[in-house]
Short mmCIF file of C-alpha atoms in Angstrom, two decimals:
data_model
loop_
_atom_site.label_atom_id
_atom_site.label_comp_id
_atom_site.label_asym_id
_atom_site.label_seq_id
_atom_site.Cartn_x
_atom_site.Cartn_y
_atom_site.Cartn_z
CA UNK A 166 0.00 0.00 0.00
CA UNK A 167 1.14 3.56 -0.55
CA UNK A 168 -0.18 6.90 -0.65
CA UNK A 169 0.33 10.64 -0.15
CA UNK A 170 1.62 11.59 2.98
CA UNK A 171 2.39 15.20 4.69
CA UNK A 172 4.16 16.33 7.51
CA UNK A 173 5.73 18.73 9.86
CA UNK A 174 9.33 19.12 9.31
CA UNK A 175 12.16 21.67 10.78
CA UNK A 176 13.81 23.84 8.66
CA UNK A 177 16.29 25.88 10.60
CA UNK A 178 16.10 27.83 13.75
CA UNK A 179 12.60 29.23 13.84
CA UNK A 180 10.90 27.79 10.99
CA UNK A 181 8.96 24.27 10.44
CA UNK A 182 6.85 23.71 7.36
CA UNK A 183 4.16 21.28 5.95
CA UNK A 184 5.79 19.21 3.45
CA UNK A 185 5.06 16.22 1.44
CA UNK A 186 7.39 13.54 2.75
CA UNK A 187 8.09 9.72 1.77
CA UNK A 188 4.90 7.38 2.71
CA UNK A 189 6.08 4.78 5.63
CA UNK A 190 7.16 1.17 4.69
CA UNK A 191 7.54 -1.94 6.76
CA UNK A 192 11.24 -1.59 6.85
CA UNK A 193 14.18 -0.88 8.76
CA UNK A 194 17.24 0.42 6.90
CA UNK A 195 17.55 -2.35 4.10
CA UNK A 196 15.94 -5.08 5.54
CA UNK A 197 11.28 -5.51 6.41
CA UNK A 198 10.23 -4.52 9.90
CA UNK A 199 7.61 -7.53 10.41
CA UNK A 200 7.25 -6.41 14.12
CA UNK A 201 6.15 -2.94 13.06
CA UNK A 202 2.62 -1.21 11.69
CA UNK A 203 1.80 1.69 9.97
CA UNK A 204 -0.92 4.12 11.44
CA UNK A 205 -3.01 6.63 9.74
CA UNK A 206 -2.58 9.54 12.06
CA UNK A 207 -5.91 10.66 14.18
CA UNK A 208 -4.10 12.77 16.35
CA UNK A 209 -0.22 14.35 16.95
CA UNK A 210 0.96 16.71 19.38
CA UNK A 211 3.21 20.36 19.56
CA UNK A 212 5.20 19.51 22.42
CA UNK A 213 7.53 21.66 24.53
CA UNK A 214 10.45 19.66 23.76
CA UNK A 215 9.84 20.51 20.23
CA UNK A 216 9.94 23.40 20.58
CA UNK A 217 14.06 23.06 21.70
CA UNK A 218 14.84 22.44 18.96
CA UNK A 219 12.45 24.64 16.47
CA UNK A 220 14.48 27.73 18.76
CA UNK A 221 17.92 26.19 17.65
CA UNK A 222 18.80 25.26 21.18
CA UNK A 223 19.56 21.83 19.79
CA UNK A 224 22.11 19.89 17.12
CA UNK A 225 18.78 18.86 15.26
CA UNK A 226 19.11 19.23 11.37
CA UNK A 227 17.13 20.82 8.85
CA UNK A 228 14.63 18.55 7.24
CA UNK A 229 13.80 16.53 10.44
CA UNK A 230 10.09 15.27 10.33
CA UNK A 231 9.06 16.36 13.72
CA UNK A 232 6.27 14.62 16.09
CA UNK A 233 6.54 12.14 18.86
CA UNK A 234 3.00 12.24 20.79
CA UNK A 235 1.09 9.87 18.29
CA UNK A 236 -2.03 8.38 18.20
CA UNK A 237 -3.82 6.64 15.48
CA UNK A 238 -5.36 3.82 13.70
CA UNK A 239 -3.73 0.59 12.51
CA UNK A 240 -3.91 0.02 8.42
CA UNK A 241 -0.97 -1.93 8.01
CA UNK A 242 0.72 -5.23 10.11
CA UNK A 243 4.04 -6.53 9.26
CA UNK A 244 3.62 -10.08 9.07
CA UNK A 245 5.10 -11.12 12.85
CA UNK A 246 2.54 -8.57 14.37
CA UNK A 247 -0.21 -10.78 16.09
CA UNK A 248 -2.01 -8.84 18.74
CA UNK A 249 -2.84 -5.57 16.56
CA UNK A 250 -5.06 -5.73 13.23
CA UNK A 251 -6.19 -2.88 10.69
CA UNK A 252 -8.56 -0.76 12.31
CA UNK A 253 -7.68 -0.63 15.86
CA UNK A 254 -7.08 2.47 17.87
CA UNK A 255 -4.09 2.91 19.28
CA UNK A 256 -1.68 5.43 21.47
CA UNK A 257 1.97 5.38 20.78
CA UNK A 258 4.35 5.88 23.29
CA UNK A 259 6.79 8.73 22.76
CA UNK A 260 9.95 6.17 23.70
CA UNK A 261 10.49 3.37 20.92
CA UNK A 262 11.84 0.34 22.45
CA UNK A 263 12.31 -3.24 21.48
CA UNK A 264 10.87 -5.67 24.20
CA UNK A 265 13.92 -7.59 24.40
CA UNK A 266 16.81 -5.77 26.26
CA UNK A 267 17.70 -5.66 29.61
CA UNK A 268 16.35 -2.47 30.22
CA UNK A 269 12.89 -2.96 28.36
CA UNK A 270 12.80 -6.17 30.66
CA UNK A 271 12.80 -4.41 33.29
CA UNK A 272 10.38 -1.82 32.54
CA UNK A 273 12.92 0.86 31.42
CA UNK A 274 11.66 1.91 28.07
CA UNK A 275 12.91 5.00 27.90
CA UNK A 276 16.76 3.84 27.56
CA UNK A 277 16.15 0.49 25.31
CA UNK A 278 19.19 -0.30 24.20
CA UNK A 279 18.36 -1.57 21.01
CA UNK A 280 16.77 1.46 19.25
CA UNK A 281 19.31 3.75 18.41
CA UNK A 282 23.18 3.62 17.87
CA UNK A 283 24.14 6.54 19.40
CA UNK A 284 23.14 6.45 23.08
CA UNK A 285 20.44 4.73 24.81
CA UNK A 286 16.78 5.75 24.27
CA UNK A 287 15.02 6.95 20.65
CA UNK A 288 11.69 8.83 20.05
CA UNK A 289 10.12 9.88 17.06
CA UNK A 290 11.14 12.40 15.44
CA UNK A 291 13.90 14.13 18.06
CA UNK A 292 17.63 15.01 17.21
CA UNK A 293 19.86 12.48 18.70
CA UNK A 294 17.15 10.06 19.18
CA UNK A 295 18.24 7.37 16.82
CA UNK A 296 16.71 8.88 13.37
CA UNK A 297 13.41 7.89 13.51
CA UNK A 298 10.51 9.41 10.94
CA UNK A 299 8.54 11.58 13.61
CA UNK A 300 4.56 11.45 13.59
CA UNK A 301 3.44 14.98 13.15
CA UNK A 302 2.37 13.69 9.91
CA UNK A 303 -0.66 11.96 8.25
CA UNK A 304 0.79 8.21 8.31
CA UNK A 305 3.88 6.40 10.18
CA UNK A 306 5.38 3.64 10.91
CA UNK A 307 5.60 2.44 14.42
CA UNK A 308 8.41 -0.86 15.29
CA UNK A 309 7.89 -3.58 17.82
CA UNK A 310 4.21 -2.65 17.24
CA UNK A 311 3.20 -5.59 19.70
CA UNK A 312 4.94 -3.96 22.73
CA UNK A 313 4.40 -0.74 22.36
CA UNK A 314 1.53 0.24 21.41
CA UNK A 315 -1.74 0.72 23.80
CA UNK A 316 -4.71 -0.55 22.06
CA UNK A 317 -8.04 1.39 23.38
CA UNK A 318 -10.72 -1.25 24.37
CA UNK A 319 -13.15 0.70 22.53
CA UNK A 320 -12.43 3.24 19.52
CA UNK A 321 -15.79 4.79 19.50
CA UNK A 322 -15.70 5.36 23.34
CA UNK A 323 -11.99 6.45 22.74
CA UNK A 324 -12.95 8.90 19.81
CA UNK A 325 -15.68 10.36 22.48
CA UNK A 326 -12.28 11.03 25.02
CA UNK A 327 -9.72 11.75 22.33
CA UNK A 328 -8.59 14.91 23.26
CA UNK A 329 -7.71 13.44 26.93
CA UNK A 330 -6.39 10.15 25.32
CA UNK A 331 -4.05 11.54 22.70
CA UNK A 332 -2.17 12.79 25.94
CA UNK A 333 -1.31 9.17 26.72
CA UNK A 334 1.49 9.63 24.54
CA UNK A 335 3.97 11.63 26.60
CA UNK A 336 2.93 14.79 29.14
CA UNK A 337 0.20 12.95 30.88
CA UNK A 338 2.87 10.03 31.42
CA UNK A 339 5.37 12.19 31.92
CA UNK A 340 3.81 14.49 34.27
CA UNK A 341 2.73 11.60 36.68
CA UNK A 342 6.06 10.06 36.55
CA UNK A 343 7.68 13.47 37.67
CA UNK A 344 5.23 13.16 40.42
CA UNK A 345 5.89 9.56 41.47
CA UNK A 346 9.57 10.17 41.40
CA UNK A 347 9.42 13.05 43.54
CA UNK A 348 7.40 11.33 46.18
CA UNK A 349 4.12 12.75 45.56
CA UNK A 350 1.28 10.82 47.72
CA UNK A 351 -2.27 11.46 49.83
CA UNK A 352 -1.50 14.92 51.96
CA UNK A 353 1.74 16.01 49.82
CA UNK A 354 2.52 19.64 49.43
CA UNK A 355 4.04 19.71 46.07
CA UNK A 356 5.73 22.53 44.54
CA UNK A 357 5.54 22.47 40.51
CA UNK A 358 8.54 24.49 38.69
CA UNK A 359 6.43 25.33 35.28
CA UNK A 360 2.92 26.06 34.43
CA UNK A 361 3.64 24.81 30.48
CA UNK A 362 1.53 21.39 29.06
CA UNK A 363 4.08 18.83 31.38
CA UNK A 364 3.41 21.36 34.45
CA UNK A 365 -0.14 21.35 34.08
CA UNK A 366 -0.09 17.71 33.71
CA UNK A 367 2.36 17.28 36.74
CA UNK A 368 0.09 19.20 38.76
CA UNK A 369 -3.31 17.05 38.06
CA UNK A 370 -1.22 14.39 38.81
CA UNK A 371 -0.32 15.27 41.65
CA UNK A 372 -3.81 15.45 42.50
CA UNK A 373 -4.75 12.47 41.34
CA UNK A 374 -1.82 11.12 43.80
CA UNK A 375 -3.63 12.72 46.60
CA UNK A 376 -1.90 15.74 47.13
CA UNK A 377 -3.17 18.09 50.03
CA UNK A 378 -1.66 21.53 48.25
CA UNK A 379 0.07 21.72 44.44
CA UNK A 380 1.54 24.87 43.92
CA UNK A 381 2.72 25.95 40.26
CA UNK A 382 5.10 28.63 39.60
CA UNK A 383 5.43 30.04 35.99
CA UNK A 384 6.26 33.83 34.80
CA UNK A 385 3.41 33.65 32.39
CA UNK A 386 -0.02 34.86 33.66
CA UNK A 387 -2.08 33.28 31.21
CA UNK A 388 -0.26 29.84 32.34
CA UNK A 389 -0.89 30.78 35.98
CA UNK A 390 -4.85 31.02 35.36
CA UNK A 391 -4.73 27.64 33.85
CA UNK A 392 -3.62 25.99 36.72
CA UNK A 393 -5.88 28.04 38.99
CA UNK A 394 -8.59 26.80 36.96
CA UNK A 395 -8.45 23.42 38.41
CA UNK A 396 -7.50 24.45 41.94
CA UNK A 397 -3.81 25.13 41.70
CA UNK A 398 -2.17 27.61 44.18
CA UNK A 399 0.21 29.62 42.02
CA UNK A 400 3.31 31.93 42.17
CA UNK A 401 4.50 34.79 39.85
CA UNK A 402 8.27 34.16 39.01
CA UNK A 403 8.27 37.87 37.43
CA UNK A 404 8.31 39.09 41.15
CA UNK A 405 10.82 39.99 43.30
CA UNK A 406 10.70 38.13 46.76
CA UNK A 407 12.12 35.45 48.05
CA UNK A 408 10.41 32.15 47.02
CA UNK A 409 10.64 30.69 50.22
CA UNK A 410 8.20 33.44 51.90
CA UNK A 411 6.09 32.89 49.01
CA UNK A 412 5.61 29.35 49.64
CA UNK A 413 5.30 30.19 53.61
CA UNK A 414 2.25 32.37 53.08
CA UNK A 415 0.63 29.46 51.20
CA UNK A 416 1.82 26.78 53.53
CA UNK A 417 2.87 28.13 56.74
CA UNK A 418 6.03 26.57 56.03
CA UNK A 419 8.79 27.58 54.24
CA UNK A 420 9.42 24.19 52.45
CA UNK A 421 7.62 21.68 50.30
CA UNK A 422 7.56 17.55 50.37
CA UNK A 423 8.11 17.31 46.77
CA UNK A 424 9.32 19.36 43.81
CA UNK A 425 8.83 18.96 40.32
CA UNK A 426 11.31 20.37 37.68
CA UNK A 427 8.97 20.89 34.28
CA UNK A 428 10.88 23.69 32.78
CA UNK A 429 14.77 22.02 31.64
CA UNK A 430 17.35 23.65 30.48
CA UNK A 431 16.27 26.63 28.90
CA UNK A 432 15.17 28.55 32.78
CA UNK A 433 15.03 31.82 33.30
CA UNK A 434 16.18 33.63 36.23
CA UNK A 435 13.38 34.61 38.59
CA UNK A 436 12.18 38.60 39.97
CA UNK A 437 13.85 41.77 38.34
CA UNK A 438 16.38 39.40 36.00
CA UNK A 439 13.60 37.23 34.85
CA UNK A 440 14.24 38.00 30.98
CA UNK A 441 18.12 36.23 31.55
CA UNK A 442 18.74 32.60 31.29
CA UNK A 443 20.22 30.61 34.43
CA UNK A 444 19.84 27.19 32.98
CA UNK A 445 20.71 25.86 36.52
CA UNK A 446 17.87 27.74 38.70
CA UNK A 447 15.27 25.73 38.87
CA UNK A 448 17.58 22.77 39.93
CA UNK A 449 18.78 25.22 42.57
CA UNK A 450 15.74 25.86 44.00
CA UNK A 451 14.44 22.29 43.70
CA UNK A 452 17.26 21.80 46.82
CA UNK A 453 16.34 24.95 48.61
CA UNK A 454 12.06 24.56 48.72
CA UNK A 455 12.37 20.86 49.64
CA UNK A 456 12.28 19.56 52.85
CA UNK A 457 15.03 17.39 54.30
CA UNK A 458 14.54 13.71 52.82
CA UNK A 459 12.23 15.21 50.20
CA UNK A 460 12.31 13.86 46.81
CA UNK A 461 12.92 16.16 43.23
CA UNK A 462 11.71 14.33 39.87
CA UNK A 463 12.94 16.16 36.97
CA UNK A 464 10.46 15.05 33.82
CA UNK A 465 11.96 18.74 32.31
CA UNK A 466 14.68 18.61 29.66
CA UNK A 467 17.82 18.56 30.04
CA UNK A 468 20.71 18.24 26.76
CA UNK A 469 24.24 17.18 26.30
CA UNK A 470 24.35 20.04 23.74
CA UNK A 471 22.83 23.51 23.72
CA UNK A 472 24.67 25.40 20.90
CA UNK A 473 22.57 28.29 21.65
CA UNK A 474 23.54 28.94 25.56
CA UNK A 475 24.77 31.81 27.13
CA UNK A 476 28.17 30.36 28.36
CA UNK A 477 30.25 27.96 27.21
CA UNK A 478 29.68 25.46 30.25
CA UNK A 479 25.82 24.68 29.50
CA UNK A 480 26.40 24.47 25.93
CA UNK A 481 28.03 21.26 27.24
CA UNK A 482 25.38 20.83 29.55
CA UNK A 483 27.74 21.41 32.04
CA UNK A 484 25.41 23.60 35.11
CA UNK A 485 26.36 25.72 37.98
CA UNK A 486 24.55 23.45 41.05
CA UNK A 487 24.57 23.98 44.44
CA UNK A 488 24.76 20.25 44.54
CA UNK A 489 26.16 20.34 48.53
CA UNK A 490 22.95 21.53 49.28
CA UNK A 491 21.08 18.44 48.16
CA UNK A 492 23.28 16.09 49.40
CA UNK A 493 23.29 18.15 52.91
CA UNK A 494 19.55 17.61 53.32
CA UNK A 495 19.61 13.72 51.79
CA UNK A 496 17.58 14.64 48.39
CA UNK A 497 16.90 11.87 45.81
CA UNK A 498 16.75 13.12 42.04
CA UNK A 499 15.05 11.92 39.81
CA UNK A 500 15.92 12.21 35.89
CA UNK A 501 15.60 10.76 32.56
CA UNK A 502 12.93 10.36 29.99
CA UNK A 503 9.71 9.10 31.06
CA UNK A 504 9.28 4.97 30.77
CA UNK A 505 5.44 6.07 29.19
CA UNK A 506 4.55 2.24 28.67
CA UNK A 507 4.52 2.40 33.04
CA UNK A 508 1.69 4.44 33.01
CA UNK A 509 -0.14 4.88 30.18
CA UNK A 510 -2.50 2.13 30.77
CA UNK A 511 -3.73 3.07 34.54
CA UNK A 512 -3.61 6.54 33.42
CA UNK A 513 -6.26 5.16 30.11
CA UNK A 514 -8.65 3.92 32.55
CA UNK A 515 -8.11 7.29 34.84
CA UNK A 516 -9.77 8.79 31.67
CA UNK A 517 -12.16 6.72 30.25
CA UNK A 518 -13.55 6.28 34.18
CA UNK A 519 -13.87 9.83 34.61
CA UNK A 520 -10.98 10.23 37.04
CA UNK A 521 -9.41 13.00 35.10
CA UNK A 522 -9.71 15.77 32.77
CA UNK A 523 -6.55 16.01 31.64
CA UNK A 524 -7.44 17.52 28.56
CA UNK A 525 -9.41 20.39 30.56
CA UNK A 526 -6.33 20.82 32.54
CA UNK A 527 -4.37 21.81 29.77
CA UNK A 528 -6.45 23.44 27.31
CA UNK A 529 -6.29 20.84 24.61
CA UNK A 530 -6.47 23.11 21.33
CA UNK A 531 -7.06 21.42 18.27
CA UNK A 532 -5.54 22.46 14.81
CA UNK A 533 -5.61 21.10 11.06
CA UNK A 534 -1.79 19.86 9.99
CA UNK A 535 -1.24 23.39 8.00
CA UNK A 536 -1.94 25.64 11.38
CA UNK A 537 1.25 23.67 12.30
CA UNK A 538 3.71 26.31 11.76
CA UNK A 539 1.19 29.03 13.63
CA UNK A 540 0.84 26.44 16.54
CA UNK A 541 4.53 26.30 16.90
CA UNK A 542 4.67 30.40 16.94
CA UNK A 543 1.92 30.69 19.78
CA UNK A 544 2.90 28.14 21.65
CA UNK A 545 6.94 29.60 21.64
CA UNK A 546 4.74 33.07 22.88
CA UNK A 547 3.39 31.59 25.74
CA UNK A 548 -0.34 30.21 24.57
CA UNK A 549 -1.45 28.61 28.00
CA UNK A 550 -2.70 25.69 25.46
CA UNK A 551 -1.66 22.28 24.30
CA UNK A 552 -1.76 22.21 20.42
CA UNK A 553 -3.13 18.97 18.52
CA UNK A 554 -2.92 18.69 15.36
CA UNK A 555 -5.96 16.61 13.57
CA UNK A 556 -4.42 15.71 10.45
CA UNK A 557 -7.07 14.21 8.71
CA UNK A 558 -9.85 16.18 10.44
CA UNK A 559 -11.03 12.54 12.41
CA UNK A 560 -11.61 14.19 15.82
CA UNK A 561 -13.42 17.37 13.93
CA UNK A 562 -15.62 15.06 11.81
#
């Protein structure tokens, strides 16, 4: 089978564009991929980490088919695929990942070891990721189809719940997992560094964990009034003060149980400097806002390269921490890309119970595959909204 096929691909710092691309095959360099499937896109998402790179803050190259938060229907089995057929619904997890390593085996699917050549871990459509076609597009191909890929029970219920489903794919996942890692539980007071898509989904996670007070910080106002929506507390990083007091007059105490990092490596400095970068400050304050024995999870991006930093240090990802600190008051860290196939399930049936609006949460926008390139411009201004692109107009029709 073969057909037209479209997709969102970066040209240089600043610029992505619609493009016709290459229809998927069954195949894997030279040789068939019988263990993979190809999907007919329903619905792909603009996520931060995108973004990195679209600003140039990354080695990605020009021509890179962008898109790793994927999910769509089957119309196409290789022929060692047994538990998928054409037609069935399914979310794709942003990490690809073989099955059979040692780390997939133990539930580490975020650093397979089989996936790319470079390093551990590979996702769709991301520089240094191991060169995969990414799924901002109208039809890819997805490997070890058997593993990972979450079929919904039900693809008319699911199409009723899509725009809470197609999170499955990465920030709802990833969100939790920052939550988990940093200890979140029943009565936590949690302390969210980010108010963007992966904040907002930390923080309803962090609910969902049974957390007594979440409290998001962000410098965008728009982004703070999202997460009030849904019973945030919230603090304005473009004021001076120190953030300690600030979380004192929420808490009564001056530290929080849990902290989770959802900005990365592109932070900016906090108060009267708040236009500057300081790549390190959110990692700073992680160890100053969290109590003794606390926990940090740090779902936000961090990069072995950042050509466009402002010192030569972080451009090797090298940061200025006040790592004494942490160790001082017995912190664990938590880091790394999210293991999505963990979660996504129990976080399925969170949705299609009515648990969760995630998609509320967030402020799911949808989009046609050519508002792409405006998508990418409002969300780099700030849009308090998750873009989704509906490539084929499914979720419209």
């Amino acid at each position: 089978m073969s057909a037209a096929n479209r997709g969102v691909v970066y040209k240089g710092p600043g610029e992505v564009a619609v493009e016709s691309i290459a229809y998927p095959e069954l195949a894997l360099g030279n040789r068939k991929c019988e263990h993979g499937v190809i999907l007919k896109v329903v619905t792909t998402n603009i996520c931060g980490s995108d973004q990195h790179m679209v600003r140039g803050r990354t080695t990605a190259p020009s021509g890179l088919v962008l898109g790793h938060e994927i999910t769509g229907v089957v119309v196409e089995c290789g022929r060692d695929v047994e538990f998928l057929t054409p037609g069935d619904l399914v979310s794709v997890p942003f990490n690809i990942a073989c099955g059979r390593c040692r780390n997939c085996k133990s539930g580490q699917t975020g650093i397979c070891l089989n996936v790319n050549p470079a390093r551990p871990g590979a996702a769709y459509g991301y520089v240094d990721m191991g060169g995969w076609v990414g799924g901002q597009t109208e039809y890819v191909m997805v490997p070890y189809a058997d593993f990972n890929l979450l079929k919904f029970p039900d693809a008319d219920q699911a199409m009723e719940k899509i725009k809470d489903l197609t999170l499955l794919s990465d920030i709802f996942p990833t969100g939790f997992h920052g939550c988990v890692t940093a200890g979140v539980g029943p009565g936590s007071t949690v302390y969210i560094a980010g108010a963007g898509p992966v904040g907002l989904a930390a923080a309803v996670s962090a609910q969902l964990l049974g957390a007594a007070c979440v409290i998001v910080g962000d410098m965008i106002e728009e982004r703070l009034a999202q997460a009030r929506s849904f019973g945030c507390e919230t603090i304005d990083l473009t004021q001076d003060g120190d953030m300690a007091d600030k979380i004192e007059v929420i808490l009564g105490e001056r530290e929080v149980d849990a902290f989770v990092d959802c900005v990365g490596f592109e932070a900016h400095a906090c108060g009267c400097n708040h236009g500057k970068e300081a790549p390190a400050t959110v990692l700073n304050s992680a160890m100053s806002l969290t109590r003794a024995g606390g926990q940090i999870g740090i779902p936000g991006l961090y990069v072995t390269e950042d050509p466009g930093a402002a010192d030569e240090a972080a451009k090797q990802g090298s940061l200025s921490m006040r790592f004494g600190l942490g160790w001082a008051k017995s912190h664990s860290f938590h880091t790394g890309q999210c293991p999505v196939m963990k979660y996504h399930r129990p976080l399925m049936q969170a949705i299609l119970f009515g648990k969760v609006n995630i998609a509320d949460a967030v402020n799911v926008q949808m989009i046609t595959l050519d508002e792409a390139p405006k998508g990418y411009a409002d969300f780099d201004g700030g849009a308090a909204k998750k873009f989704v692109i509906d490539p084929h107009g499914s979720v419209a029709a």
